C-alpha atoms as a printed R data frame, in Angstrom:
    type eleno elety resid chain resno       x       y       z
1   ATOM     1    CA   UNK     A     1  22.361  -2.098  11.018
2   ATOM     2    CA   UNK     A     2  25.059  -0.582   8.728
3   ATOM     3    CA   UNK     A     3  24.573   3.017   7.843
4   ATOM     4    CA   UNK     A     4  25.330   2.090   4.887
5   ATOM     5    CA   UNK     A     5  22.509  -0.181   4.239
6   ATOM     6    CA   UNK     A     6  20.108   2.702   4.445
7   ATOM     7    CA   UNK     A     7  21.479   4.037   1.049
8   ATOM     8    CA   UNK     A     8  18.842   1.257  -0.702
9   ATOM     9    CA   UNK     A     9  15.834   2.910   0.375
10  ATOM    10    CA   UNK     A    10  14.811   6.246  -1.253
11  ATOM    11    CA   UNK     A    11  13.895   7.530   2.222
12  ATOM    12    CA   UNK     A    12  16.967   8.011   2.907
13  ATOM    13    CA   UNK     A    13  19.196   8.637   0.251
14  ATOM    14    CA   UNK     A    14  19.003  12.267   1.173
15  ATOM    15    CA   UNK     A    15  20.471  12.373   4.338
16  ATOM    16    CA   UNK     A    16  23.424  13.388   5.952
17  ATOM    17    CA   UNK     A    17  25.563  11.092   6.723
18  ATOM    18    CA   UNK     A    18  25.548  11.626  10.749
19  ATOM    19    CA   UNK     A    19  21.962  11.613   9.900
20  ATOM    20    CA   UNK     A    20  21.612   8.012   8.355
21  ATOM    21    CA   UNK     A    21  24.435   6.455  10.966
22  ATOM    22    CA   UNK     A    22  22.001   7.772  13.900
23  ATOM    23    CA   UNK     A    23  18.775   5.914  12.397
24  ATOM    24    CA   UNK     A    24  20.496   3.460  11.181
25  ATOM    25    CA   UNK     A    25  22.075   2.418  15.159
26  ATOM    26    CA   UNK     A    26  18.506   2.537  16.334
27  ATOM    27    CA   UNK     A    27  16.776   0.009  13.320
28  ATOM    28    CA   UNK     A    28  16.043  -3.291  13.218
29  ATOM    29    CA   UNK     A    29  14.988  -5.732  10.863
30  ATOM    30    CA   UNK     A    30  12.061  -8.197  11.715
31  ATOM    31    CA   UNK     A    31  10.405 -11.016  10.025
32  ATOM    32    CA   UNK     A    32   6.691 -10.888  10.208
33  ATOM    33    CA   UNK     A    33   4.988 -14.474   9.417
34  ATOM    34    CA   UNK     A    34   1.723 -14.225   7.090
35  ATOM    35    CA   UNK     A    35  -1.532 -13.516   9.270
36  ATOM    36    CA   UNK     A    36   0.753 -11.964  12.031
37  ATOM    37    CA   UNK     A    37  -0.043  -7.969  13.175
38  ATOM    38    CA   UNK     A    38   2.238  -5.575  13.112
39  ATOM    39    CA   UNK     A    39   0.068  -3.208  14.845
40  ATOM    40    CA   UNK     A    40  -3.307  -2.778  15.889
41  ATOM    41    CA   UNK     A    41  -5.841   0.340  15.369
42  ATOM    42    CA   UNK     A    42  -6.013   2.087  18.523
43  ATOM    43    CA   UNK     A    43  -2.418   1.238  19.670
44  ATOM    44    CA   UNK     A    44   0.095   4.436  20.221
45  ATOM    45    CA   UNK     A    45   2.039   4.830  16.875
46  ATOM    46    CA   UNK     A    46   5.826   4.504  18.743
47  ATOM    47    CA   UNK     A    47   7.491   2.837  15.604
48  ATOM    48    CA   UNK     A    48   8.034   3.610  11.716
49  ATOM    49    CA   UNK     A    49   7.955   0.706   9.971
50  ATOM    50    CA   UNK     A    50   9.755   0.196   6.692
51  ATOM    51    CA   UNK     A    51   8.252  -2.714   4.233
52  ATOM    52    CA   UNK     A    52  11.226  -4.337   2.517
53  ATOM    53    CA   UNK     A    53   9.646  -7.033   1.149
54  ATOM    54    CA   UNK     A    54   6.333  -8.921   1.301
55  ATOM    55    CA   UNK     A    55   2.608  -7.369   1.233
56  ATOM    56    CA   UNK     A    56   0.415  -6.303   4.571
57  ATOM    57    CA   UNK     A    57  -2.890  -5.100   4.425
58  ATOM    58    CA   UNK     A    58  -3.932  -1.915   6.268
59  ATOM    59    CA   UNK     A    59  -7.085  -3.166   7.722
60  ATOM    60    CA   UNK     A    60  -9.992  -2.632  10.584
61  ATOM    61    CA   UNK     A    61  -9.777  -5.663  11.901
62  ATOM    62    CA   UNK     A    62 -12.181  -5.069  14.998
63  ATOM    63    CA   UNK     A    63 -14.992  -5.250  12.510
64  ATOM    64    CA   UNK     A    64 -16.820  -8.565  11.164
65  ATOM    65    CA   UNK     A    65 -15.324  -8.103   7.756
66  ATOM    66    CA   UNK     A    66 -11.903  -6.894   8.856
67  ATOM    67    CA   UNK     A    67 -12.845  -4.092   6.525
68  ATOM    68    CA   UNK     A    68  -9.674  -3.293   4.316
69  ATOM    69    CA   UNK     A    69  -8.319   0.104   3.763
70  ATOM    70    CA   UNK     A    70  -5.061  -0.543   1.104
71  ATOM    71    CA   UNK     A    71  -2.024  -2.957   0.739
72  ATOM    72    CA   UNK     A    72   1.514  -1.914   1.299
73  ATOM    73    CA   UNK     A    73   4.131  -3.675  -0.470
74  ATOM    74    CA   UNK     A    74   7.857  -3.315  -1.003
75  ATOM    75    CA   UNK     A    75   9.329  -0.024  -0.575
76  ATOM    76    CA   UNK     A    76   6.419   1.320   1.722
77  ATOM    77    CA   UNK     A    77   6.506   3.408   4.836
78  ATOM    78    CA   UNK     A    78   3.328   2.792   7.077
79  ATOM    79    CA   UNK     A    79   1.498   5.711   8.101
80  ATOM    80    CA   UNK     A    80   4.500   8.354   9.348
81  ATOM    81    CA   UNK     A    81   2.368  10.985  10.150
82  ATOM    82    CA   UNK     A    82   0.511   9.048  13.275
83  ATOM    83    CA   UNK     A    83   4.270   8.008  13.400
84  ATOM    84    CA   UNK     A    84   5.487  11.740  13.709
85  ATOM    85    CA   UNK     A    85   2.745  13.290  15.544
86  ATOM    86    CA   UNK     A    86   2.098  10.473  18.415
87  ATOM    87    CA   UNK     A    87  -1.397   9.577  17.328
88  ATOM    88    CA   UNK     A    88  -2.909   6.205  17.465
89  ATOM    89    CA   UNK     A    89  -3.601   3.765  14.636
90  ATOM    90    CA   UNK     A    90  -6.888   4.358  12.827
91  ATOM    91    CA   UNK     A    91  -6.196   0.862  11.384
92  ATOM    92    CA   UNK     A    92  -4.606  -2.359  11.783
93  ATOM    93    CA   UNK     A    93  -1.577  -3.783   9.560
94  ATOM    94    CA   UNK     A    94  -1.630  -7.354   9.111
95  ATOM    95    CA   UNK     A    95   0.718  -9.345   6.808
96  ATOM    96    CA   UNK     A    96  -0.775 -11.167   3.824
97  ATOM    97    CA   UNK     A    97   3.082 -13.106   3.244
98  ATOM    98    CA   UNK     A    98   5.722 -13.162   5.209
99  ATOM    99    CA   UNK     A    99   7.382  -9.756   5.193
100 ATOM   100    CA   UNK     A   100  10.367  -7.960   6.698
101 ATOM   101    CA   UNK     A   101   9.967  -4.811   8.084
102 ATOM   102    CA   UNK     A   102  12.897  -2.412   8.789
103 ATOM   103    CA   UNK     A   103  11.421  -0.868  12.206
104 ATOM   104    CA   UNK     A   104  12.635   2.884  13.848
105 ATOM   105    CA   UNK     A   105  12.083   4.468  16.744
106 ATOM   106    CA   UNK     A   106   9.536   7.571  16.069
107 ATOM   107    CA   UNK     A   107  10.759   9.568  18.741
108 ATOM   108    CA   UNK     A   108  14.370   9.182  17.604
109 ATOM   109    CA   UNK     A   109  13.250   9.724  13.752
110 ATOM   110    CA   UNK     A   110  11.550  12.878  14.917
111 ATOM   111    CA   UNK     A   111  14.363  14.404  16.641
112 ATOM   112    CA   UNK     A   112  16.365  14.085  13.538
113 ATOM   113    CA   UNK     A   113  14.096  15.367  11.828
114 ATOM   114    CA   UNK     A   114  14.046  18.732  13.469
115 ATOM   115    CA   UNK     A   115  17.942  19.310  12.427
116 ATOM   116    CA   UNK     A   116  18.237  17.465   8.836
117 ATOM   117    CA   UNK     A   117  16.303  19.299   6.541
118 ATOM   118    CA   UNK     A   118  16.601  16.706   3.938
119 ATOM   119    CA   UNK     A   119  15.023  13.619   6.412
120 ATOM   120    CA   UNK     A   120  12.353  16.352   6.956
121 ATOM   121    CA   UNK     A   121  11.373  16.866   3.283
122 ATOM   122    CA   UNK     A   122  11.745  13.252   2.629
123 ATOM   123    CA   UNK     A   123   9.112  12.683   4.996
124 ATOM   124    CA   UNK     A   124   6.795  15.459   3.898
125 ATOM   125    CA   UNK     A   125   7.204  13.976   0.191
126 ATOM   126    CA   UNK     A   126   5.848  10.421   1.908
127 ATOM   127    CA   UNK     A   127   2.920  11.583   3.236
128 ATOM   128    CA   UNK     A   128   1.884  13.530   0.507
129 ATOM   129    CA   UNK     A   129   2.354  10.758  -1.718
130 ATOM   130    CA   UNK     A   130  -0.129   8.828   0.856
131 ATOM   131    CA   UNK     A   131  -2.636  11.674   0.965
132 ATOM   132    CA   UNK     A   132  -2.882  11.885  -2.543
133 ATOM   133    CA   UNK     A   133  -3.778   7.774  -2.826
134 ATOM   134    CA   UNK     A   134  -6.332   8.216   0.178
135 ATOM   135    CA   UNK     A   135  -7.666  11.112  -2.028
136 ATOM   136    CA   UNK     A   136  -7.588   7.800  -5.057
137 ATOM   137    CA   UNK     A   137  -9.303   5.652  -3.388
138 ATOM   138    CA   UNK     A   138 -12.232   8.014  -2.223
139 ATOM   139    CA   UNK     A   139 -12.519   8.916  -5.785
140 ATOM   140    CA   UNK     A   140 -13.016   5.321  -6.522
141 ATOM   141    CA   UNK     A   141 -15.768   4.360  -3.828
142 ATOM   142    CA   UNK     A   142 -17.799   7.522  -4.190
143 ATOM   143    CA   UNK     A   143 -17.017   7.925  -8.037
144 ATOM   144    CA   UNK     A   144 -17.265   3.915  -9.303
145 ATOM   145    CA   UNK     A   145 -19.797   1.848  -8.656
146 ATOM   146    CA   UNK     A   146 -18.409  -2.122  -7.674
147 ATOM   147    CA   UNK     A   147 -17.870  -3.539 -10.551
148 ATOM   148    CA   UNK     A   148 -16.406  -0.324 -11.855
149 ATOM   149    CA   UNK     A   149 -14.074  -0.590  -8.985
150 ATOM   150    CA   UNK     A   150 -13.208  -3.984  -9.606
151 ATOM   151    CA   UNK     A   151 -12.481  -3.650 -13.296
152 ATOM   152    CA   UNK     A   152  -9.814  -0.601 -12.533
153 ATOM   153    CA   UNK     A   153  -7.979  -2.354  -9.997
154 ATOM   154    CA   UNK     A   154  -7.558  -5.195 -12.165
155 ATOM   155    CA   UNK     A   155  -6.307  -3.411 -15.093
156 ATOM   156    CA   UNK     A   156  -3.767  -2.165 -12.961
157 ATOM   157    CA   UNK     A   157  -2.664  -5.219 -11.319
158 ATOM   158    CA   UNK     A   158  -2.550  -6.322 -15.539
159 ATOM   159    CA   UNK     A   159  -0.564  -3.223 -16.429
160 ATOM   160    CA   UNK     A   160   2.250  -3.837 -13.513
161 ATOM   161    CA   UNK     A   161   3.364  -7.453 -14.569
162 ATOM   162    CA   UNK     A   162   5.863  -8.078 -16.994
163 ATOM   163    CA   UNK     A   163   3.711  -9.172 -19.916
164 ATOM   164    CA   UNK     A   164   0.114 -10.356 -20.267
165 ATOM   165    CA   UNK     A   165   0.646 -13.730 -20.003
166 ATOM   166    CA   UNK     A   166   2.294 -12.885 -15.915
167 ATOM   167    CA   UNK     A   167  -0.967 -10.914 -15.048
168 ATOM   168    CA   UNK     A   168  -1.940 -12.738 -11.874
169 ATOM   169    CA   UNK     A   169  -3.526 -11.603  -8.519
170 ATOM   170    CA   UNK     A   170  -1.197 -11.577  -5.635
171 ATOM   171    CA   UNK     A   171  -3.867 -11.492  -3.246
172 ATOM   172    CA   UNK     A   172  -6.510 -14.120  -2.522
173 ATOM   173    CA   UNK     A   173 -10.414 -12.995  -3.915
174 ATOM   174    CA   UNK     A   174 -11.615 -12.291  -0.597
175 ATOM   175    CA   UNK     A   175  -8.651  -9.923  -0.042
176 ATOM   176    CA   UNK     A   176  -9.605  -8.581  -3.552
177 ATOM   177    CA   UNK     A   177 -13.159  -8.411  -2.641
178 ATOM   178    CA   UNK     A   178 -12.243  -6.383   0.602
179 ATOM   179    CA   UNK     A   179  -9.652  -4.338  -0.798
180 ATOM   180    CA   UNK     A   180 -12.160  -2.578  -3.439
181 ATOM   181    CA   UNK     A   181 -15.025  -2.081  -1.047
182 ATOM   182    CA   UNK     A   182 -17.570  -5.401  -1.544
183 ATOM   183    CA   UNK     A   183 -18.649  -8.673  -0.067
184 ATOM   184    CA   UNK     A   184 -17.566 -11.907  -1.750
185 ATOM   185    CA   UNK     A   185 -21.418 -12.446  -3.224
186 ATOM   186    CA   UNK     A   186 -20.970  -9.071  -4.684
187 ATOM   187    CA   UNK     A   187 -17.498 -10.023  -5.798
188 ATOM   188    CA   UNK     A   188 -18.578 -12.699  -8.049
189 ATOM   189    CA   UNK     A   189 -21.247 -10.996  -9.753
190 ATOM   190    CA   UNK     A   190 -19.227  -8.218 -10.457
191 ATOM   191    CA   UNK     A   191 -16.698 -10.706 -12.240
192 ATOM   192    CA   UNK     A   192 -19.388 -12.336 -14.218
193 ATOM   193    CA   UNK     A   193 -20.129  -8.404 -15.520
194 ATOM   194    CA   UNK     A   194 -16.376  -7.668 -16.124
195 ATOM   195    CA   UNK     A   195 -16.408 -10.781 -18.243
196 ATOM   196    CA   UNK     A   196 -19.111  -9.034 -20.293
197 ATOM   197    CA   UNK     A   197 -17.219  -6.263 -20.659
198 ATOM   198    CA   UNK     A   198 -13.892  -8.114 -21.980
199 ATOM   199    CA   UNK     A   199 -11.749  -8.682 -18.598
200 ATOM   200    CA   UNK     A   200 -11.713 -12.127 -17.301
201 ATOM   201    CA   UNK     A   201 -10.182 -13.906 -14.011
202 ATOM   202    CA   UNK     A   202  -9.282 -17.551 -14.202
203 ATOM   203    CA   UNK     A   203  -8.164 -18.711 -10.870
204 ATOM   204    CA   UNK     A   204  -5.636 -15.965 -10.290
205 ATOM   205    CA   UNK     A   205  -4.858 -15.254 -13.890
206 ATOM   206    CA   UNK     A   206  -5.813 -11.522 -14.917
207 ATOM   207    CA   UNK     A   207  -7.289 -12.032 -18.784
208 ATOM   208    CA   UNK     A   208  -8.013  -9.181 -21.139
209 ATOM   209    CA   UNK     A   209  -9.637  -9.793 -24.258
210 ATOM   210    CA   UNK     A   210 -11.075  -6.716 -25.116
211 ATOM   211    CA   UNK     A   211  -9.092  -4.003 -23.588
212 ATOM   212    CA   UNK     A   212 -11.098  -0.733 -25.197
213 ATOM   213    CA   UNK     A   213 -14.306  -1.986 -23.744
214 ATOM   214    CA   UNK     A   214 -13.102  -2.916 -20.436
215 ATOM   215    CA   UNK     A   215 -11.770   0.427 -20.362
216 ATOM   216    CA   UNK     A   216 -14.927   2.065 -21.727
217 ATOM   217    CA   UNK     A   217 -16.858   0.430 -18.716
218 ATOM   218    CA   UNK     A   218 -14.990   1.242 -16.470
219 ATOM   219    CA   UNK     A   219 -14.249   4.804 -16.792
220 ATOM   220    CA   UNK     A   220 -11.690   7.754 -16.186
221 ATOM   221    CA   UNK     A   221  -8.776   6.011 -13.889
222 ATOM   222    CA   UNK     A   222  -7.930   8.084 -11.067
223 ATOM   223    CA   UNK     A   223  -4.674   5.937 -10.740
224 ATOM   224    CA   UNK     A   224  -3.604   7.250 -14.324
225 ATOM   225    CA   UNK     A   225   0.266   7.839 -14.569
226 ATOM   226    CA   UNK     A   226   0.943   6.962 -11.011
227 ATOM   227    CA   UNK     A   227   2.613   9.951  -9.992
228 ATOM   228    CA   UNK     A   228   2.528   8.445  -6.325
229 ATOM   229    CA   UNK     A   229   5.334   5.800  -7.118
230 ATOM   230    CA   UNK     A   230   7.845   8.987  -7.828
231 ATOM   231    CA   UNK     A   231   6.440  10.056  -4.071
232 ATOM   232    CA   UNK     A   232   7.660   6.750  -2.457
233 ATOM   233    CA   UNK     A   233   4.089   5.156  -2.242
234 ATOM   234    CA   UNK     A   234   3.675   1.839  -3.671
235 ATOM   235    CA   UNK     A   235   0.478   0.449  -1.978
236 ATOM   236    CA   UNK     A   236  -2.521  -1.453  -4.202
């Protein structure tokens, strides 16, 4: 890869330049096809893995549910501190779409690391953007009960599309239903509430009629302002 292709993700636009010609000799960009892993809890974290585009879902996929933890999409770094500090996967990463990844060596990312003060801060301001959405979405599942849940992840996914009318999921429901902590039964009688409350889903499109209430029954949002995006974390 070019150095000079590096300069288009904010991970590295703080580098020096030996700095960004030394990652950028050792990355590679790979095409993962939708249902494909691109690693599996348990497995030694020897690669950082750059989503460029495309969504994967950081799962446990060992259990019956292939309980879901978040989804990355473009622009995220997966998990650099089991990266940094050789420690195994706590969960899996599968790929909802097809994706491309921009993989590097942790060992080699490491080492630089140690010398380039700005790679080093770059990295600290990552995982403290990811700590602070783990620290979200604990809020939400001790702090919301499902429905509650439901309703502030879809006002989200509402207030990040380009006008009402583009409000769509970009996940199937029983990636939904995962992703916010509930079974599929519980999924669809949490709906039928929301719809109560002013928030509707038609196949995949996101409705809100009565945006107050919706908010009203849902609650404070934890996700308010998104402060994380300016940290380099994008997930759902």
């Amino acid at each position: 890869m070019e150095p000079e292709a590096l300069n288009a993700f904010p991970l590295f636009l703080a580098l020096e330049p030996e700095t960004r010609r030394a990652l950028a000799a050792s990355a590679v960009v790979r095409t993962i096809a939708a249902g494909d892993f691109l690693f599996r809890e348990g497995e030694p974290a020897r690669s950082v893995h750059v989503l460029l585009d495309g969504m994967v879902e950081l799962s446990l996929a060992a259990t019956r549910s292939g309980c879901s933890v978040m989804i990355f999409t473009g622009g995220d770094v997966f998990l650099p501190a089991a990266a940094l500090f050789e420690e195994p996967y706590l969960a899996s990463g599968r790929a909802l779409s097809e994706s491309r990844v921009l993989v590097m060596d942790a060992d080699r990312l490491r080492e630089l690391a140690k010398n380039d003060a700005g790679l080093a801060m770059e990295l600290l301001r990552l995982v403290s953007g990811q700590w602070r959405m783990a620290v979200r979405h604990i809020l939400d599942l001790k702090c919301r009960t499902a429905p509650e849940r439901l309703g502030a992840f879809l006002l989200r996914l509402a207030d990040n599309a380009v006008s009402d009318t583009d409000a769509r999921l970009p996940i199937s429901k029983r990636h939904l239903a995962g992703r916010v902590g509930m079974t599929a039964e519980t999924l669809s009688r949490a709906l039928q509430t929301l719809a109560d409350n002013g928030l509707y889903v038609r196949g995949r499109r996101i409705i809100i009629k009565d945006r107050a209430k919706v908010e009203a029954y849902c609650g404070p949002d934890p996700y308010a302002n998104r402060e994380d995006a300016t940290l380099g974390v994008n997930v759902l």
